[in-house]
Short mmCIF file of C-alpha atoms and ligand atoms in Angstrom, two decimals:
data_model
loop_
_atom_site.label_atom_id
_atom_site.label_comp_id
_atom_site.label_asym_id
_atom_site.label_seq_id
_atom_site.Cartn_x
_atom_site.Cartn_y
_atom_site.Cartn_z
CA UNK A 1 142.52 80.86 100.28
CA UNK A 2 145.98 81.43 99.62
CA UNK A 3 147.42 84.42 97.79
CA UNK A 4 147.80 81.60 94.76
CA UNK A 5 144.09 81.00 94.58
CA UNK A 6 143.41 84.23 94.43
CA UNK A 7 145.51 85.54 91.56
CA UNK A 8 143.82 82.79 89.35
CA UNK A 9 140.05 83.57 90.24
CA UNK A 10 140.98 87.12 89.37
CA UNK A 11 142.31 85.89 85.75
CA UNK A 12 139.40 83.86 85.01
CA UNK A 13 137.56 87.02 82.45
CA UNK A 14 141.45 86.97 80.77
CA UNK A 15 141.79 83.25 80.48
CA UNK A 16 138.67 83.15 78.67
CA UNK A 17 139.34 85.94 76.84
CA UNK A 18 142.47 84.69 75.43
CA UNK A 19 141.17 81.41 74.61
CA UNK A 20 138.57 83.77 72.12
CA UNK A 21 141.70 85.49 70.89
CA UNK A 22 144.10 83.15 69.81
CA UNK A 23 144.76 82.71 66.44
CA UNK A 24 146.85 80.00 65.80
CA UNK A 25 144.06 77.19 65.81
CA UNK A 26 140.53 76.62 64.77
CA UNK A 27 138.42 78.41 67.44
CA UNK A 28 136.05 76.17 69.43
CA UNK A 29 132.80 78.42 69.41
CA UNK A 30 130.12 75.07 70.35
CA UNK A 31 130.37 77.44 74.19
CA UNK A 32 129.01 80.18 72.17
CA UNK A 33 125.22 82.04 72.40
CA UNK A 34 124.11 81.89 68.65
CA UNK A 35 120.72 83.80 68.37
CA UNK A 36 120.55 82.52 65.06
CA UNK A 37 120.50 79.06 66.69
CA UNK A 38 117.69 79.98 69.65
CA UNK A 39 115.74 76.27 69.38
CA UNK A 40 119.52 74.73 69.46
CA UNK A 41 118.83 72.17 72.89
CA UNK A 42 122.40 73.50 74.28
CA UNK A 43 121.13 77.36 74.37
CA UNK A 44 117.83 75.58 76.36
CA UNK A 45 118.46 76.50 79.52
CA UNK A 46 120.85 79.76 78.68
CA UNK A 47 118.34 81.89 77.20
CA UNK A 48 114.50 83.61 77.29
CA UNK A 49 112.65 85.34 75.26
CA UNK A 50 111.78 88.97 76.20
CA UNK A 51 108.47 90.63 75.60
CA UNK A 52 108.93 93.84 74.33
CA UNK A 53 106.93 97.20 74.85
CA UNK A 54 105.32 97.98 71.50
CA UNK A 55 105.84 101.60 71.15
CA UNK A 56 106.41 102.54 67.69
CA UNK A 57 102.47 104.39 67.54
CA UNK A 58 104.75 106.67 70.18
CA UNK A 59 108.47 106.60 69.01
CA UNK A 60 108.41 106.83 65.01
CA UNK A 61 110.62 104.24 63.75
CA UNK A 62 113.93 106.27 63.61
CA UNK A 63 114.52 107.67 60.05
CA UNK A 64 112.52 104.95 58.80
CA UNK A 65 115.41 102.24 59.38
CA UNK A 66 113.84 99.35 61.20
CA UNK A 67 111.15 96.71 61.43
CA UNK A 68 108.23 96.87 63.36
CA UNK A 69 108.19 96.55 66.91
CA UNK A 70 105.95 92.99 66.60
CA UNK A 71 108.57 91.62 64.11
CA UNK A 72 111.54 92.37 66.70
CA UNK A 73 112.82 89.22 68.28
CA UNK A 74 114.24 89.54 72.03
CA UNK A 75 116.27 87.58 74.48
CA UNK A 76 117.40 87.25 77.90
CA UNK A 77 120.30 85.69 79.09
CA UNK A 78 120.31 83.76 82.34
CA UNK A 79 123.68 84.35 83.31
CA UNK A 80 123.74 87.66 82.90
CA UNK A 81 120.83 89.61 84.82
CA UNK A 82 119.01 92.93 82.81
CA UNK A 83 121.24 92.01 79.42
CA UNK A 84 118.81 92.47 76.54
CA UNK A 85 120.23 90.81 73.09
CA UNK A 86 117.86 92.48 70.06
CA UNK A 87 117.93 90.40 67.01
CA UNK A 88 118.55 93.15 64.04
CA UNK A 89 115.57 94.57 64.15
CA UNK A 90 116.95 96.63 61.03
CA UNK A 91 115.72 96.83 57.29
CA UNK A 92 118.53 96.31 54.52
CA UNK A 93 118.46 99.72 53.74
CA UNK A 94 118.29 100.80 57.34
CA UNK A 95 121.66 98.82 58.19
CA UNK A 96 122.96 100.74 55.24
CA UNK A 97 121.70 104.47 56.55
CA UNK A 98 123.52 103.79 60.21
CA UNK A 99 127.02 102.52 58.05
CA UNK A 100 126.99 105.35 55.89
CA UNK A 101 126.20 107.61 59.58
CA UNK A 102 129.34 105.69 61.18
CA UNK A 103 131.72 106.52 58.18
CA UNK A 104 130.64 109.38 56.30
CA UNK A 105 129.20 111.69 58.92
CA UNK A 106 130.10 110.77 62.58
CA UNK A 107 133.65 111.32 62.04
CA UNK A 108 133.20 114.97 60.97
CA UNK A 109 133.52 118.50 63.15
CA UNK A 110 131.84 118.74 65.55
CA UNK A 111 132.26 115.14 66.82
CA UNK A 112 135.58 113.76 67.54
CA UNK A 113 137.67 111.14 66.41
CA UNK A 114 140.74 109.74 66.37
CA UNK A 115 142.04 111.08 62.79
CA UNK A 116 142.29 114.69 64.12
CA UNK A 117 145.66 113.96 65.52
CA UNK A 118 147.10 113.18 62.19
CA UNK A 119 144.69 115.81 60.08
CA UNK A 120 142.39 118.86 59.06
CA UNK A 121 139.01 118.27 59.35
CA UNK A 122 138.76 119.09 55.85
CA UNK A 123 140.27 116.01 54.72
CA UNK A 124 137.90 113.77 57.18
CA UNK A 125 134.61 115.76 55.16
CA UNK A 126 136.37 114.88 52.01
CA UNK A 127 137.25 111.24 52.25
CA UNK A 128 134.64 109.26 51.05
CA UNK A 129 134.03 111.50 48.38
CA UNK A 130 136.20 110.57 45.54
CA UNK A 131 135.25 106.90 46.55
CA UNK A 132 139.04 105.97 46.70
CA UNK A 133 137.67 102.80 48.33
CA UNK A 134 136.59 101.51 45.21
CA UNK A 135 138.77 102.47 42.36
CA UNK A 136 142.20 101.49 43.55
CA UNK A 137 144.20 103.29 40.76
CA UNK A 138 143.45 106.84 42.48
CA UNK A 139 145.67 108.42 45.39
CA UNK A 140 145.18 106.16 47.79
CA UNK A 141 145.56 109.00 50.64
CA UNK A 142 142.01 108.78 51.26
CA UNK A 143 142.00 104.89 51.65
CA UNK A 144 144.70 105.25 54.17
CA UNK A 145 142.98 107.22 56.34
CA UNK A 146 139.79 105.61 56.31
CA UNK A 147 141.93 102.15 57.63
CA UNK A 148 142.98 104.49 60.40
CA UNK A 149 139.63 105.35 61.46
CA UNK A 150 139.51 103.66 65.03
CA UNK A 151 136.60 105.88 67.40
CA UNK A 152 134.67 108.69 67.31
CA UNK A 153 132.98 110.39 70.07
CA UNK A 154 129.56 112.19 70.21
CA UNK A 155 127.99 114.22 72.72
CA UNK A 156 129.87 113.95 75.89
CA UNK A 157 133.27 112.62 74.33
CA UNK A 158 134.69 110.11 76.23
CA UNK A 159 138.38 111.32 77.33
CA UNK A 160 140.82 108.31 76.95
CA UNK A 161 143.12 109.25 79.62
CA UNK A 162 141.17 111.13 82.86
CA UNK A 163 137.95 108.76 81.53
CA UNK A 164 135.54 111.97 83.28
CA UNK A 165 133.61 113.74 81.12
CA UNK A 166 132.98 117.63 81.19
CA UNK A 167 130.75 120.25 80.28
CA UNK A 168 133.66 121.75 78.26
CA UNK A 169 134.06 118.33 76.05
CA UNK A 170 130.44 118.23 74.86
CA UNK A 171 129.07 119.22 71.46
CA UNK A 172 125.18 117.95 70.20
CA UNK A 173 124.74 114.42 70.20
CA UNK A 174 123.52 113.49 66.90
CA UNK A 175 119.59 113.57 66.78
CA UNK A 176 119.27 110.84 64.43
CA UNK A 177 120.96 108.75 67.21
CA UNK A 178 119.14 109.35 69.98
CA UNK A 179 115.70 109.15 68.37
CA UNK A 180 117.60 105.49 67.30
CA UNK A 181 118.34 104.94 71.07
CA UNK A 182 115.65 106.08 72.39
CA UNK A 183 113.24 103.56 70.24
CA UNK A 184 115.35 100.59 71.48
CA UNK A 185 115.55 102.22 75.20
CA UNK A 186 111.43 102.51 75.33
CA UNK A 187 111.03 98.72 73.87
CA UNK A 188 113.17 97.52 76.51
CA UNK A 189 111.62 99.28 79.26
CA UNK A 190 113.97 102.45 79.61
CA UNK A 191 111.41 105.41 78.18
CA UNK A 192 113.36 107.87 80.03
CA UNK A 193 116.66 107.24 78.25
CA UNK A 194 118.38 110.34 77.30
CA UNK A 195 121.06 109.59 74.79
CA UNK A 196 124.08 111.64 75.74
CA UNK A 197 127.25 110.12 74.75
CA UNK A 198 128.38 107.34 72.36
CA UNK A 199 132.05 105.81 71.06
CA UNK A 200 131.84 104.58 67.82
CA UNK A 201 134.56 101.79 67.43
CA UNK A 202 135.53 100.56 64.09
CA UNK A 203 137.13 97.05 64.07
CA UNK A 204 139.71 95.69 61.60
CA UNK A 205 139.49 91.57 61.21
CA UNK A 206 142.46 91.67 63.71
CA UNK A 207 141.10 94.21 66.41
CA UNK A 208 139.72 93.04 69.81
CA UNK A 209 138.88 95.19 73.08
CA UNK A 210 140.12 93.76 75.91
CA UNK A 211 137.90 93.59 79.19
CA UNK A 212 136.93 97.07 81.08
CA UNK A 213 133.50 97.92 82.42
CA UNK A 214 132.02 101.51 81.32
CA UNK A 215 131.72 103.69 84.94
CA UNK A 216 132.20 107.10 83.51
CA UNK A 217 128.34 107.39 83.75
CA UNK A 218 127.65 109.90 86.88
CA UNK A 219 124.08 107.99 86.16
CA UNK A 220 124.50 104.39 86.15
CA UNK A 221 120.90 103.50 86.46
CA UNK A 222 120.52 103.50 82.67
CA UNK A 223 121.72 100.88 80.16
CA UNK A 224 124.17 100.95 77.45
CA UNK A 225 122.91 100.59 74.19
CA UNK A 226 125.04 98.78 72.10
CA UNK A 227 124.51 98.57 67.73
CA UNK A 228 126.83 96.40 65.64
CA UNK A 229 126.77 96.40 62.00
CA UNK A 230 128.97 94.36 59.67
CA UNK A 231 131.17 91.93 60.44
CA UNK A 232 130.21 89.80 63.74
CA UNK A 233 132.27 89.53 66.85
CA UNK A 234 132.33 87.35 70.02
CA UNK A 235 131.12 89.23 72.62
CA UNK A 236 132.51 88.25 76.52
CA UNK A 237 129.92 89.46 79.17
CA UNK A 238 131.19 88.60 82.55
CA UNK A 239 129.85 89.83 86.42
CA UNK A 240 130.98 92.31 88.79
CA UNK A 241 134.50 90.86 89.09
CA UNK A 242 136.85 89.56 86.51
CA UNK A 243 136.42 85.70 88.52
CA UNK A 244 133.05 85.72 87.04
CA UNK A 245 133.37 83.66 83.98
CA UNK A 246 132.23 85.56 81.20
CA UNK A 247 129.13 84.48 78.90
CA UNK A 248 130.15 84.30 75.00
CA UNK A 249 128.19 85.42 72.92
CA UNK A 250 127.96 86.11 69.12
CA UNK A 251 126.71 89.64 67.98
CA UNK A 252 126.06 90.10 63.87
CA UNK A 253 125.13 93.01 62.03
CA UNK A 254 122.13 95.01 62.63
CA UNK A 255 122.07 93.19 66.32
CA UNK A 256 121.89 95.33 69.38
CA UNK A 257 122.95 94.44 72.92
CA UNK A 258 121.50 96.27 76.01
CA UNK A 259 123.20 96.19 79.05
CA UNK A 260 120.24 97.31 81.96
CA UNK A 261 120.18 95.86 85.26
CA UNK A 262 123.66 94.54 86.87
CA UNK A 263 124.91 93.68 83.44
CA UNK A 264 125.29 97.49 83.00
CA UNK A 265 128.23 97.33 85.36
CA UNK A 266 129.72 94.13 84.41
CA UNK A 267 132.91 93.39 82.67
CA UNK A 268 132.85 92.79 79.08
CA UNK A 269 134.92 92.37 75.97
CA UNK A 270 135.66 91.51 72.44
CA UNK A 271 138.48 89.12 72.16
CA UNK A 272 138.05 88.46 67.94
CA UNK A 273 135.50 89.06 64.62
CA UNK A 274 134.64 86.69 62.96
CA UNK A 275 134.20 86.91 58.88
CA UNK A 276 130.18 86.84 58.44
CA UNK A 277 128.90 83.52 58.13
CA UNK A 278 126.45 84.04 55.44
CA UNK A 279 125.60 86.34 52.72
CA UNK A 280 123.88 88.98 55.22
CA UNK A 281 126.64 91.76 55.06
CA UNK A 282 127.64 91.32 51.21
CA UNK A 283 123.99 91.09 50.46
CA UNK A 284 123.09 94.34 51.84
CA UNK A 285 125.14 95.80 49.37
CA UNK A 286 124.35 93.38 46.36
CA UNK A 287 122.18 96.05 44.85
CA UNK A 288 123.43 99.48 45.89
CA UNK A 289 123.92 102.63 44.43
CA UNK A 290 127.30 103.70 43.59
CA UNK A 291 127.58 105.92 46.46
CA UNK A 292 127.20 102.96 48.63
CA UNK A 293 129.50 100.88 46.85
CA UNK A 294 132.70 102.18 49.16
CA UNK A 295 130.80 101.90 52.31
CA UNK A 296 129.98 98.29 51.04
CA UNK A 297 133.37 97.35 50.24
CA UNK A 298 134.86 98.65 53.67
CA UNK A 299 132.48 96.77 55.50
CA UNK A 300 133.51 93.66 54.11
CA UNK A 301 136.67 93.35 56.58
CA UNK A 302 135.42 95.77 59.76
CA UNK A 303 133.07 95.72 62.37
CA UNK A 304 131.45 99.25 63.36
CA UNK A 305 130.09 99.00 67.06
CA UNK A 306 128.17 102.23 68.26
CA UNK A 307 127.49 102.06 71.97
CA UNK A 308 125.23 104.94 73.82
CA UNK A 309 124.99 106.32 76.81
CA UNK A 310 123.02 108.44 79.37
CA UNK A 311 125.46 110.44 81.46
CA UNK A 312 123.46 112.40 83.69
CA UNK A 313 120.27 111.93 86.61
CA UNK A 314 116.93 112.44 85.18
CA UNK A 315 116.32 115.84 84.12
CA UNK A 316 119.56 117.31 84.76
CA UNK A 317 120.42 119.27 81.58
CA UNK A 318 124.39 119.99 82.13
CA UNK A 319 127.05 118.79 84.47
CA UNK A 320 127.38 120.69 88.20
CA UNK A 321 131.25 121.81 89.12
CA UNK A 322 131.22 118.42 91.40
CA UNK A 323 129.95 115.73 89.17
CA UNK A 324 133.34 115.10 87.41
CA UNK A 325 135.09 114.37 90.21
CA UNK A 326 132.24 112.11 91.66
CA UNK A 327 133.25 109.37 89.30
CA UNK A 328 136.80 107.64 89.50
C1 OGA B 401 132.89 99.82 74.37
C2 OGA B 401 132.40 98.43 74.14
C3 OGA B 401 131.59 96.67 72.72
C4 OGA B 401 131.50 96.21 71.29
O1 OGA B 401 133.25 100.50 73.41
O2 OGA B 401 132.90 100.25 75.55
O3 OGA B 401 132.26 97.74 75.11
O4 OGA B 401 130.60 95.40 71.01
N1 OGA B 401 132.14 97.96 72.88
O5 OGA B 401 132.32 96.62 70.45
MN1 MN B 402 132.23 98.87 76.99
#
């Protein structure tokens, strides 16, 4: 193989993904897996269903926000081994508790986020409170800095540059969460998940993440949990190298991914979001109270994608002086 060859295996994950990110002409999406298609004949031999482990009698449903176990519709994907797809297994009002989590309380002290380079946390608490989302003729200093809202990290937080995480960059991982994870983790197989870190990511129409694989983990043996809630995205899952062509695949809100098995070490990526394709998202706020209305109304042009983690080996309770420098 010559040097040639070799260059353009290694770009296959990018070519795709730029053919999902384009913008200038109508995107082609008939490659795409559409759970909301599953008897479609061209997702036939693509997909399975999953039987899942009904534990609810054991894990309560998590602050009351989702269906019953037996109502929860599951799916394999043959390309890409251990990858769980969950069909939003969420009530309305359930999708609505885990927005108004994402905006109005993740961002806040102790977690971290990306606002607290530009201000006090007093002014993340406060700004959803005057609702400056919805009634434009206000200072519109809050509504800025909502738009900048990008991550937040809980638990472990995830350090951008060194990508190792320490003992000395962990506050409490949000309890709500991890009873949330955990109930997905035991359906799927996974009852000893321990949810330890998460980024939140909050997508604009225009946002994509380009293609990485999550190996910050010094446990790798447990999935990644992955919620998405309002608008829907293409999602690339790909193999162990970037020559593995990536699967497409399209994830709405309330739908959660699991990456178990190899697929928890494979490259992925979100080249685009897509404007909902029915009434689902503006629905869920069709009938809401006013302090929902500015969660609503953001929602309506972002994409909020939580994605959880177990960091450490079974019953470990901290990290020991060697473990950060055991990942790369
Ligand atoms: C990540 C990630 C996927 C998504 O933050 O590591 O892969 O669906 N997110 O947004
Ligand atoms: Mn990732």
């Amino acid at each position: 193989m010559s040097d040639q060859d070799s260059v353009q295996d290694v770009d296959v994950f990018k070519n795709v993904f730029k053919f999902y990110k384009s913008r200038n002409k109508i995107i082609d999406l008939s490659d795409v897996i559409d759970f909301n298609e599953v008897d479609n004949t061209r997702h036939h031999d693509k997909i399975s269903t999953v039987n899942l482990k009904d534990n609810m009698d054991k894990v309560i449903s998590p602050e009351d926000t989702m269906k019953p176990i037996c109502e929860w519709e599951a799916y394999n994907v043959s390309a890409c081994p251990g990858f769980i797809f969950i069909k939003n297994p969420f009530t309305p009002a359930g999708q609505r508790y885990w927005i108004q989590q994402c905006l109005r309380y993740y961002p806040c002290k102790p977690n971290i986020s990306n606002l607290d380079a530009h201000v006090a946390p007093n002014s993340i608490d406060n700004m959803w409170t005057r609702s400056s989302y919805v009634d434009t003729h206000q200072n519109n200093s809050s509504k800025d800095l909502i738009d900048r809202l990008r991550w937040v990290t809980l638990g472990y937080h995830h350090n951008w540059d060194t990508k190792v995480y320490s003992e000395s960059m962990r506050t409490e991982f949000p309890p709500n969460l991890s009873r949330l994870s955990k109930a997905v983790a035991t359906a799927t197989g996974h009852d000893k998940f321990e949810a330890q870190a998460a980024i939140v990511n909050f997508y604009h129409m225009h946002s994509s993440l380009s293609g990485h694989t999550d190996h910050s983990e010094i446990h790798m043996e447990e999935p990644i949990i992955s919620f998405s809630f309002g608008q829907s995205a293409i999602f690339l899952l790909g193999g162990s190298t970037k020559a593995v062509p990536p699967v497409p695949i399209i994830l709405r809100s309330g739908d959660v991914a699991v990456m178990a098995g190899a697929s928890r070490s494979a490259y992925h990526a979100v080249p685009r979001i897509l404007p909902t394709d029915n009434c689902h998202v503006a629905d869920l706020y069709h009938d809401c109270t006013a302090a929902d209305e500015a969660f609503g109304k953001y929602i309506a042009s972002a994409r909020i994608n939580i994605n959880v983690r177990q960091v450490l080996p079974p019953g470990q309770k901290f990290m020991s002086s060697g473990d950060g420098s055991a990942t790369t």
